[in-house]
């Protein structure tokens, strides 16, 4: 068997698969290896082994504006079976007293719902949407779809235009300051901060105030993949294989091999050696790539120290309760809001702003905060995810990784916490008391066991904070997808623009890698520098 490739990729997360598919289209012969038994990383849909036909998305489910991604179009993923559903009623925040704050794909309907809580806030929402839509379109969108530029250069370029200056000005606030300054109603404030929290940015951290304005202005809403998130993984695998790429599963890298300061291959834990003529690209985290897989003598101490210091998100870990049901949850609040039955995401337990600092305090202490949870009943929109007439549903909650100081405690406590979540859920949707056929829970420790790159259960694979964003992600010096040794690249969620199912780290890495190899990338957008110069 020929074990020499143009390049070897580590980990088959969606970012790596996006990269591999573009490399194949450029004529490169590539091999991707992954320790898992199925490709796609966080694009995972599993069948309940006790109840065939019930499918559960154990990692990602909400794919934001996925069918607007450039790689979704370029790699023809719709034709390969990744079809997206975007329910009009996108998000419902259900309050104890039965009122519902609503986000719709139709902005006017969202404004209408906000106005029922505060007319002033509804007007503020519109004002921010109008002001930030061009900023999202001309600046933040192009920035996410291109390799980042050094921070000083970015600030200089943004300072040239009105929109750029406004973005820099709003950024100086923290998300909490932004929300408290701009909005008055506690439910609206809490709802907006919750969304920001889903992106895992520390609400107290200055420099991220623009996140909420961008969220308000973005036309991209939560979508779900028909057949489950794994349908996107299968489409990506098809794109890779039809461009000549190879994926080997249940194959774990032991060492990245280097000769004369250049990455030349990978040795696996079972002793196989794969040779790389041009590159090795890692979709793993910085500690795995630079500390576990590369001989210490090949990297300067400073680089290793920076990799060691790469931080994970305290509040990112998720706890999941998954249900097989005889019927969908029927919320009491639907008596006054019948549309609730059609909401994609439902948020429960969120009543006001003081819950946020309380949640952070619990995460720091390793204790369980009062439950705020959010989830969906996927089968209401896609009946293929359960046997005929039956349903699946899930709720997620942000809970600390080190429960009472030790993540191992989750194995003892997860079932009882799952029962507590179901009890709370049933208070909002009483039919759940009789509708559950089966259930299972997953803790942040389960996440880390499945995907060790999601260290400490951090599903974004690295905190989104100063020194770890843009040109400095994963750390200063490594923010251009190159990994110090010639021919070594980084392409996972630890790189710009970060975690979640965006595929953009892989998309941007493909631009850098093909450019370094002097191969054409006719699909690549203009460099972000050019986009910013044009404003
Ligand atoms: C419970 C949960 C819910 C989530 N929900 C959402 C959501 O709704 N929307 C959203 O956008 N995102 C969500 N995410 C986050 C999203 O799944 C990740 O941010 C995203 O998958 C990261 O993509 P990636 O391409 O970097 O690689 P990953 O998806 O992290 O894949 C990494 C791959 O590397 C492999 N790997 C790891 N270590 C090794 C090793 N040592 N050797 C070989 N292979 C290795 C793994 O097996 C895996 O296949 C969720 C995550 C979790 C855990």
Coordinates of C-alpha atoms and ligand atoms in Angstrom, one line a residue:
X1 CA 0.0 0.0 0.0
X2 CA 1.3 3.5 -0.9
X3 CA 1.6 5.3 2.3
X4 CA 2.8 8.6 0.9
X5 CA 0.5 11.6 0.5
X6 CA 0.8 15.2 -0.4
X7 CA -0.6 16.0 3.0
X8 CA -1.9 14.3 6.2
X9 CA -4.7 15.8 8.3
X10 CA -5.4 15.0 12.0
X11 CA -8.9 14.7 13.3
X12 CA -12.0 14.5 11.0
X13 CA -13.9 17.4 12.5
X14 CA -16.0 19.3 10.0
X15 CA -13.2 22.0 9.7
X16 CA -10.7 19.4 8.7
X17 CA -13.1 17.8 6.2
X18 CA -13.8 21.2 4.6
X19 CA -10.1 21.8 4.3
X20 CA -9.5 18.3 2.9
X21 CA -12.3 18.7 0.3
X22 CA -10.8 21.9 -1.1
X23 CA -7.3 20.4 -1.1
X24 CA -8.6 17.4 -3.1
X25 CA -10.2 19.8 -5.6
X26 CA -6.8 21.5 -6.0
X27 CA -5.4 18.1 -7.1
X28 CA -3.7 17.1 -3.8
X29 CA -3.6 13.5 -2.5
X30 CA -4.5 13.6 1.2
X31 CA -5.2 11.3 4.1
X32 CA -7.2 12.2 7.2
X33 CA -6.9 10.1 10.3
X34 CA -9.2 10.1 13.4
X35 CA -9.3 8.0 16.5
X36 CA -13.1 7.9 16.3
X37 CA -15.1 5.2 14.5
X38 CA -17.1 7.7 12.5
X39 CA -16.0 10.9 10.7
X40 CA -17.4 14.4 11.4
X41 CA -16.5 15.1 15.1
X42 CA -19.3 17.4 16.5
X43 CA -21.5 16.5 13.6
X44 CA -22.7 13.4 15.4
X45 CA -26.1 11.7 15.3
X46 CA -26.5 8.4 17.1
X47 CA -29.3 5.9 17.2
X48 CA -30.5 4.9 20.6
X49 CA -29.2 1.3 20.9
X50 CA -32.2 0.3 23.1
X51 CA -34.8 1.8 20.8
X52 CA -33.9 1.6 17.1
X53 CA -35.1 4.5 15.0
X54 CA -34.7 7.2 17.7
X55 CA -31.9 9.5 16.5
X56 CA -30.1 11.9 18.9
X57 CA -27.7 14.7 18.0
X58 CA -25.3 14.2 20.9
X59 CA -23.1 17.2 19.9
X60 CA -24.1 20.0 17.6
X61 CA -27.8 20.5 16.6
X62 CA -28.3 24.3 15.9
X63 CA -26.2 25.2 12.8
X64 CA -26.4 28.9 12.4
X65 CA -27.0 30.1 8.8
X66 CA -25.2 27.0 7.6
X67 CA -26.6 27.0 4.1
X68 CA -25.3 30.5 3.6
X69 CA -21.7 29.3 4.2
X70 CA -19.4 29.6 1.1
X71 CA -18.1 26.1 1.5
X72 CA -21.6 24.7 1.7
X73 CA -22.2 26.1 -1.8
X74 CA -18.7 25.4 -3.2
X75 CA -18.6 21.7 -2.1
X76 CA -22.2 21.2 -3.3
X77 CA -23.3 19.8 0.0
X78 CA -27.1 20.2 -0.6
X79 CA -26.7 17.8 -3.6
X80 CA -24.8 15.4 -1.3
X81 CA -27.7 15.2 1.1
X82 CA -27.1 18.0 3.6
X83 CA -30.5 19.7 3.5
X84 CA -31.3 22.5 6.0
X85 CA -34.5 23.4 7.7
X86 CA -34.9 26.9 9.2
X87 CA -38.1 27.1 11.2
X88 CA -39.6 30.6 11.0
X89 CA -40.2 30.7 14.8
X90 CA -36.5 30.4 15.7
X91 CA -36.3 30.9 19.5
X92 CA -38.8 31.2 22.4
X93 CA -37.9 32.3 25.8
X94 CA -40.7 31.0 28.0
X95 CA -41.2 32.7 31.4
X96 CA -42.7 31.0 34.5
X97 CA -45.8 33.2 34.3
X98 CA -46.4 32.1 30.7
X99 CA -45.2 35.1 28.7
X100 CA -43.0 34.3 25.7
X101 CA -40.2 36.5 24.2
X102 CA -39.8 35.4 20.6
X103 CA -37.2 35.6 17.8
X104 CA -38.4 35.0 14.3
X105 CA -36.6 34.8 11.0
X106 CA -39.0 37.7 10.0
X107 CA -37.4 40.6 11.9
X108 CA -40.8 42.5 12.1
X109 CA -42.3 39.6 14.1
X110 CA -39.4 39.8 16.5
X111 CA -39.9 43.5 16.9
X112 CA -43.6 42.9 17.6
X113 CA -42.7 40.4 20.3
X114 CA -40.2 42.7 21.9
X115 CA -42.8 45.6 21.8
X116 CA -45.1 43.5 24.0
X117 CA -42.4 43.7 26.7
X118 CA -41.1 47.2 26.0
X119 CA -41.9 49.6 23.1
X120 CA -38.7 51.4 23.8
X121 CA -36.6 48.2 23.5
X122 CA -38.4 47.2 20.3
X123 CA -37.3 50.6 18.8
X124 CA -33.8 50.1 20.1
X125 CA -33.7 46.6 18.5
X126 CA -34.6 48.1 15.1
X127 CA -32.0 50.9 15.5
X128 CA -29.2 48.5 16.2
X129 CA -30.3 46.2 13.4
X130 CA -30.2 49.1 10.9
X131 CA -26.9 50.4 12.2
X132 CA -25.1 47.1 12.4
X133 CA -26.4 45.3 9.3
X134 CA -23.8 47.1 7.1
X135 CA -21.1 46.4 9.7
X136 CA -21.9 42.7 9.7
X137 CA -22.0 42.6 5.9
X138 CA -18.9 44.7 5.1
X139 CA -16.7 43.9 8.1
X140 CA -17.6 41.0 10.4
X141 CA -18.7 38.7 7.7
X142 CA -15.6 39.1 5.5
X143 CA -13.4 38.9 8.6
X144 CA -14.8 35.5 9.6
X145 CA -14.3 34.1 6.1
X146 CA -10.6 35.1 5.6
X147 CA -7.3 34.6 7.4
X148 CA -7.1 37.3 10.0
X149 CA -4.7 40.3 9.9
X150 CA -2.5 41.6 12.7
X151 CA -4.5 43.5 15.4
X152 CA -2.7 46.8 14.9
X153 CA -3.2 46.7 11.1
X154 CA -6.9 45.8 11.7
X155 CA -7.5 48.8 14.0
X156 CA -5.7 51.1 11.5
X157 CA -7.9 49.9 8.7
X158 CA -11.1 50.0 10.7
X159 CA -10.3 53.5 11.8
X160 CA -10.5 54.7 8.2
X161 CA -14.3 54.3 7.9
X162 CA -17.4 55.4 9.8
X163 CA -18.6 51.8 10.1
X164 CA -15.2 50.6 11.3
X165 CA -14.9 53.3 13.9
X166 CA -18.4 52.5 15.2
X167 CA -17.5 48.8 15.5
X168 CA -14.3 49.7 17.4
X169 CA -16.3 52.0 19.7
X170 CA -19.1 49.5 20.5
X171 CA -16.4 46.8 21.0
X172 CA -14.9 48.7 24.0
X173 CA -18.0 47.7 26.1
X174 CA -18.6 44.3 27.6
X175 CA -21.7 42.4 26.5
X176 CA -23.3 43.1 29.9
X177 CA -22.5 46.8 29.7
X178 CA -23.9 46.9 26.1
X179 CA -27.2 45.2 27.1
X180 CA -27.7 47.2 30.3
X181 CA -26.9 50.5 28.6
X182 CA -29.1 49.9 25.6
X183 CA -32.1 47.9 26.8
X184 CA -34.4 48.5 29.7
X185 CA -36.6 45.4 30.1
X186 CA -35.1 42.6 32.3
X187 CA -36.5 39.8 30.2
X188 CA -35.1 41.3 27.0
X189 CA -31.7 42.0 28.7
X190 CA -31.6 38.4 29.9
X191 CA -32.6 37.0 26.5
X192 CA -30.0 39.0 24.7
X193 CA -27.2 38.0 27.1
X194 CA -28.2 34.4 27.0
X195 CA -27.6 34.4 23.2
X196 CA -24.3 36.0 23.8
X197 CA -23.6 33.3 26.4
X198 CA -24.2 30.7 23.8
X199 CA -21.2 32.0 21.9
X200 CA -19.3 31.5 25.2
X201 CA -17.9 35.0 25.5
X202 CA -17.5 36.1 29.1
X203 CA -20.3 38.6 29.6
X204 CA -18.1 40.8 31.8
X205 CA -15.2 41.0 29.3
X206 CA -14.7 44.4 27.7
X207 CA -13.9 44.2 24.0
X208 CA -16.9 42.1 23.1
X209 CA -19.8 44.5 23.3
X210 CA -20.3 44.4 19.5
X211 CA -21.3 40.7 19.7
X212 CA -24.8 41.4 20.7
X213 CA -25.3 44.2 18.1
X214 CA -23.9 41.8 15.5
X215 CA -26.3 39.1 16.6
X216 CA -29.3 41.5 16.3
X217 CA -28.2 42.6 12.8
X218 CA -27.3 39.2 11.4
X219 CA -29.8 37.6 9.1
X220 CA -28.4 34.2 9.8
X221 CA -30.6 32.1 12.1
X222 CA -30.5 28.7 13.7
X223 CA -31.0 25.9 11.3
X224 CA -31.1 22.1 11.6
X225 CA -29.9 19.4 9.2
X226 CA -32.6 17.0 7.9
X227 CA -31.8 13.5 9.1
X228 CA -29.6 14.8 11.9
X229 CA -26.3 16.7 12.0
X230 CA -24.5 13.6 10.8
X231 CA -26.1 14.1 7.4
X232 CA -23.7 17.1 7.0
X233 CA -20.8 14.9 8.0
X234 CA -21.8 12.3 5.4
X235 CA -22.0 15.0 2.7
X236 CA -18.6 16.3 3.7
X237 CA -17.1 12.8 3.6
X238 CA -18.6 12.4 0.1
X239 CA -17.1 15.7 -1.0
X240 CA -13.7 14.6 0.3
X241 CA -13.8 11.1 -1.2
X242 CA -15.1 12.3 -4.6
X243 CA -12.1 14.6 -4.8
X244 CA -9.8 11.7 -4.2
X245 CA -9.2 12.1 -0.4
X246 CA -8.9 9.2 2.0
X247 CA -10.2 9.1 5.6
X248 CA -9.0 6.4 8.0
X249 CA -10.9 6.0 11.2
X250 CA -9.9 4.3 14.4
X251 CA -6.4 5.5 13.7
X252 CA -4.7 7.6 16.4
X253 CA -1.6 9.7 15.7
X254 CA 1.3 9.2 18.1
X255 CA 3.8 11.6 16.6
X256 CA 4.1 14.3 13.9
X257 CA 7.4 13.5 12.2
X258 CA 9.8 16.2 11.2
X259 CA 13.0 16.3 9.3
X260 CA 15.2 19.4 8.9
X261 CA 12.6 21.6 10.5
X262 CA 9.8 20.4 8.2
X263 CA 6.7 18.3 8.9
X264 CA 7.1 15.1 6.8
X265 CA 4.6 12.7 8.2
X266 CA 2.7 11.0 11.0
X267 CA 3.3 7.9 13.0
X268 CA 0.3 6.2 14.5
X269 CA -0.1 4.5 17.9
X270 CA -0.2 1.1 16.1
X271 CA 3.1 1.8 14.5
X272 CA 2.1 2.8 11.0
X273 CA 4.0 5.6 9.3
X274 CA 2.3 7.9 6.7
X275 CA 4.6 10.2 4.8
X276 CA 3.7 13.7 3.8
X277 CA 5.4 15.3 0.8
X278 CA 4.1 18.8 1.6
X279 CA 2.2 19.3 4.8
X280 CA 0.6 18.0 8.0
X281 CA -2.6 19.9 9.1
X282 CA -3.9 19.4 12.6
X283 CA -7.6 19.9 13.5
X284 CA -6.7 19.1 17.2
X285 CA -6.1 21.6 20.0
X286 CA -2.8 23.3 20.7
X287 CA -1.8 21.1 23.6
X288 CA -2.4 17.9 21.5
X289 CA -0.6 19.3 18.5
X290 CA 2.4 21.0 20.0
X291 CA 2.9 19.2 23.3
X292 CA 1.6 15.7 22.8
X293 CA 2.4 15.0 19.2
X294 CA 5.6 17.0 18.5
X295 CA 9.0 16.2 20.0
X296 CA 9.8 19.0 22.5
X297 CA 13.2 19.6 20.8
X298 CA 11.6 20.7 17.6
X299 CA 9.8 23.8 19.1
X300 CA 11.2 26.8 21.0
X301 CA 10.3 26.8 24.7
X302 CA 8.3 30.0 24.3
X303 CA 6.1 28.3 21.7
X304 CA 5.5 25.3 24.0
X305 CA 4.7 27.6 26.9
X306 CA 2.1 29.5 24.8
X307 CA 0.5 26.2 23.8
X308 CA 0.5 25.0 27.4
X309 CA -1.2 28.3 28.5
X310 CA -4.0 28.1 25.9
X311 CA -7.2 28.5 28.0
X312 CA -10.6 26.8 27.8
X313 CA -14.0 28.3 28.5
X314 CA -15.2 28.0 32.1
X315 CA -18.9 28.2 31.1
X316 CA -18.8 26.3 27.9
X317 CA -19.4 22.7 29.2
X318 CA -22.8 21.4 28.4
X319 CA -24.9 18.8 30.2
X320 CA -27.6 17.1 28.0
X321 CA -30.8 15.3 28.7
X322 CA -32.1 13.4 25.7
X323 CA -35.6 11.9 25.5
X324 CA -37.5 9.4 23.4
X325 CA -41.2 10.4 23.4
X326 CA -44.6 9.2 22.5
X327 CA -45.6 12.9 21.7
X328 CA -43.8 16.3 21.6
X329 CA -43.6 18.5 24.7
X330 CA -46.9 20.4 25.0
X331 CA -46.1 23.6 26.9
X332 CA -48.8 25.2 29.2
X333 CA -47.8 28.6 27.8
X334 CA -49.0 27.4 24.4
X335 CA -52.6 27.9 25.7
X336 CA -52.0 31.6 25.3
X337 CA -49.2 31.3 22.7
X338 CA -50.3 28.5 20.3
X339 CA -47.4 29.3 18.0
X340 CA -45.1 27.8 20.7
X341 CA -45.6 24.4 19.3
X342 CA -43.6 25.6 16.2
X343 CA -40.6 27.1 18.0
X344 CA -37.2 25.5 17.1
X345 CA -35.4 26.4 20.3
X346 CA -37.2 26.8 23.7
X347 CA -35.4 28.4 26.6
X348 CA -36.7 27.6 30.1
X349 CA -35.6 28.8 33.6
X350 CA -34.3 32.2 32.5
X351 CA -36.1 35.0 34.3
X352 CA -33.6 37.8 34.8
X353 CA -30.1 39.3 34.7
X354 CA -28.9 38.3 38.2
X355 CA -28.9 34.7 37.1
X356 CA -25.8 35.3 34.9
X357 CA -23.3 36.3 37.6
X358 CA -24.8 33.5 39.8
X359 CA -24.2 31.0 37.0
X360 CA -20.5 32.1 36.7
X361 CA -20.1 31.8 40.4
X362 CA -21.4 28.3 40.4
X363 CA -19.0 27.3 37.5
X364 CA -16.1 28.7 39.5
X365 CA -17.1 26.8 42.6
X366 CA -17.9 23.6 40.7
X367 CA -21.5 23.5 42.0
X368 CA -24.8 23.3 40.1
X369 CA -26.6 26.6 39.6
X370 CA -30.4 26.9 39.4
X371 CA -31.3 25.4 36.0
X372 CA -31.5 27.5 32.9
X373 CA -31.9 25.1 30.0
X374 CA -32.6 25.2 26.3
X375 CA -33.4 22.6 23.7
X376 CA -35.7 21.4 20.9
X377 CA -38.0 18.6 19.7
X378 CA -36.2 17.9 16.4
X379 CA -38.9 15.5 15.2
X380 CA -41.5 18.3 15.1
X381 CA -39.6 19.6 12.0
X382 CA -38.0 16.3 10.8
X383 CA -40.0 13.2 11.5
X384 CA -37.2 11.0 10.1
X385 CA -35.4 11.3 13.4
X386 CA -37.8 8.9 15.2
X387 CA -40.0 6.0 14.3
X388 CA -43.4 7.0 12.8
X389 CA -45.6 9.0 15.2
X390 CA -42.8 9.1 17.9
X391 CA -40.5 12.0 18.9
X392 CA -37.1 12.9 20.3
X393 CA -36.4 16.0 22.4
X394 CA -33.4 17.3 24.3
X395 CA -32.5 20.0 26.8
X396 CA -29.0 21.4 27.4
X397 CA -27.7 23.2 30.5
X398 CA -24.4 24.9 31.2
X399 CA -22.8 23.1 34.1
X400 CA -19.3 23.1 35.5
X401 CA -16.8 20.5 34.2
X402 CA -15.2 19.9 37.7
X403 CA -18.3 19.0 39.7
X404 CA -17.4 19.5 43.4
X405 CA -13.8 19.8 42.3
X406 CA -13.6 16.6 40.2
X407 CA -15.1 15.8 36.7
X408 CA -15.3 12.1 37.7
X409 CA -18.2 13.0 40.0
X410 CA -20.4 13.4 36.9
X411 CA -20.5 9.6 36.5
X412 CA -22.2 9.3 39.8
X413 CA -24.5 12.4 39.6
X414 CA -25.6 12.7 36.0
X415 CA -28.6 10.5 36.2
X416 CA -30.1 12.3 39.2
X417 CA -29.4 15.6 37.6
X418 CA -31.2 14.4 34.5
X419 CA -34.2 13.5 36.6
X420 CA -34.2 17.0 38.1
X421 CA -34.1 18.6 34.6
X422 CA -37.0 16.4 33.5
X423 CA -39.0 17.5 36.6
X424 CA -38.4 21.1 35.8
X425 CA -39.2 20.6 32.1
X426 CA -42.5 18.8 33.1
X427 CA -43.5 21.9 35.1
X428 CA -43.6 23.8 31.8
X429 CA -44.8 20.9 29.7
X430 CA -46.8 18.6 32.0
X431 CA -47.5 15.9 29.3
X432 CA -43.8 14.9 29.6
X433 CA -44.7 13.1 32.8
X434 CA -46.4 10.4 30.8
X435 CA -44.7 10.7 27.4
X436 CA -41.1 9.5 28.1
X437 CA -40.2 6.1 26.5
X438 CA -36.5 6.3 27.4
X439 CA -33.9 8.9 28.3
X440 CA -30.2 9.3 28.7
X441 CA -27.8 12.1 29.8
X442 CA -24.4 13.2 28.7
X443 CA -22.0 15.3 30.9
X444 CA -19.1 17.5 29.9
X445 CA -16.8 14.6 30.9
X446 CA -18.6 12.4 28.3
X447 CA -17.9 15.1 25.8
X448 CA -14.2 15.2 26.6
X449 CA -14.0 11.4 26.5
X450 CA -15.5 11.3 23.1
X451 CA -13.5 14.2 21.7
X452 CA -10.3 14.8 23.7
X453 CA -9.7 18.0 21.7
X454 CA -12.7 19.5 23.6
X455 CA -10.6 19.7 26.7
X456 CA -12.5 20.2 30.0
X457 CA -15.7 19.7 27.9
X458 CA -15.1 23.0 26.1
X459 CA -17.2 22.6 23.0
X460 CA -15.6 25.7 21.4
X461 CA -12.1 24.2 21.8
X462 CA -10.6 27.3 23.5
X463 CA -11.8 30.3 25.3
X464 CA -12.9 33.3 23.2
X465 CA -11.0 36.0 25.1
X466 CA -8.2 38.5 24.7
X467 CA -5.0 36.9 23.4
X468 CA -7.0 34.0 21.9
X469 CA -9.1 35.7 19.2
X470 CA -8.5 36.8 15.6
X471 CA -4.8 37.0 14.6
X472 CA -3.9 35.8 18.2
X473 CA -6.0 32.6 18.0
X474 CA -4.9 30.1 19.3
X475 CA -2.1 32.2 20.6
X476 CA 0.1 35.1 19.4
X477 CA 2.3 33.9 16.6
X478 CA 0.1 31.0 15.6
X479 CA -2.9 32.9 14.3
X480 CA -2.3 32.4 10.6
X481 CA -3.0 28.7 10.6
X482 CA 0.8 27.9 10.5
X483 CA 2.4 25.9 13.3
X484 CA 6.0 27.1 13.5
X485 CA 7.5 24.1 11.8
X486 CA 7.5 24.4 8.0
X487 CA 4.6 22.5 6.5
X488 CA 2.7 22.2 9.7
X489 CA -0.8 23.8 9.7
X490 CA -3.7 24.3 12.2
X491 CA -7.3 24.0 11.0
X492 CA -9.6 23.3 13.9
X493 CA -11.9 25.3 16.2
X494 CA -8.9 26.5 18.2
X495 CA -8.1 28.8 15.2
X496 CA -9.9 31.9 14.0
X497 CA -12.9 32.4 13.9
X498 CA -13.4 29.7 16.6
X499 CA -15.7 27.0 17.6
X500 CA -19.2 25.9 16.6
X501 CA -20.3 24.5 13.2
X502 CA -19.0 27.3 10.9
X503 CA -16.4 25.3 8.9
X504 CA -14.6 28.7 8.6
X505 CA -11.3 27.6 10.3
X506 CA -11.0 24.9 7.7
X507 CA -12.1 27.2 4.9
X508 CA -9.5 29.9 5.9
X509 CA -6.7 27.4 6.4
X510 CA -7.4 26.1 2.9
X511 CA -6.7 29.6 1.6
X512 CA -3.4 29.9 3.4
X513 CA -2.2 26.4 2.6
X514 CA -3.0 26.5 -1.1
X515 CA -1.3 29.9 -1.3
X516 CA 1.8 28.6 0.4
X517 CA 1.9 25.7 -2.2
X518 CA 1.4 28.2 -5.0
X519 CA -1.8 26.4 -6.0
X520 CA -4.8 28.3 -7.3
X521 CA -7.9 28.8 -5.1
X522 CA -10.3 30.4 -7.5
X523 CA -13.1 30.0 -4.9
X524 CA -11.3 32.1 -2.3
X525 CA -12.8 35.5 -1.3
X526 CA -10.7 38.7 -1.6
X527 CA -8.2 39.1 1.2
X528 CA -9.9 40.8 4.2
X529 CA -7.4 43.7 3.9
X530 CA -8.8 44.5 0.5
X531 CA -12.4 44.2 1.8
X532 CA -11.6 46.7 4.7
X533 CA -9.8 49.1 2.3
X534 CA -12.9 49.3 0.1
X535 CA -15.3 50.5 2.9
Ligands
LIG1 C1 -23.0 18.9 23.6 C2 -22.5 19.8 22.5 C3 -23.4 20.5 21.8 C4 -23.0 21.4 20.8 N1 -23.9 22.1 20.1 C5 -23.6 22.9 19.1 C6 -24.6 23.5 18.3 O1 -25.8 23.4 18.5 N2 -24.2 24.3 17.3 C7 -22.8 24.5 17.0 O2 -22.5 25.2 16.0 N3 -21.9 23.9 17.7 C8 -22.2 23.1 18.7 N4 -21.3 22.4 19.4 C9 -19.8 22.7 19.2 C10 -19.3 22.0 17.9 O3 -19.6 20.7 17.9 C11 -17.8 22.2 17.9 O4 -17.4 23.5 18.2 C12 -17.2 21.8 16.6 O5 -17.6 20.4 16.3 C13 -15.7 21.9 16.5 O6 -15.3 21.5 15.2 P1 -13.9 21.0 14.7 O7 -13.9 20.9 13.3 O8 -12.8 21.9 15.4 O9 -13.6 19.6 15.3 P2 -14.5 18.6 16.2 O10 -15.9 18.5 15.8 O11 -14.1 18.9 17.6 O12 -13.8 17.2 15.8 C14 -12.5 16.9 16.2 C15 -12.2 15.5 15.7 O13 -10.8 15.2 16.1 C16 -10.8 13.8 16.6 N5 -9.8 13.7 17.6 C17 -9.7 14.3 18.8 N6 -8.6 14.0 19.5 C18 -7.9 13.1 18.6 C19 -6.7 12.4 18.7 N7 -5.9 12.5 19.7 N8 -6.4 11.6 17.6 C20 -7.2 11.6 16.5 N9 -8.3 12.2 16.4 C21 -8.7 13.0 17.4 C22 -12.2 13.6 17.2 O14 -12.5 12.2 17.2 C23 -13.1 14.4 16.3 O15 -13.6 13.6 15.2 C24 -21.6 21.5 20.4 C25 -20.7 20.7 21.1 C26 -21.1 19.8 22.1 C27 -20.1 19.0 22.8

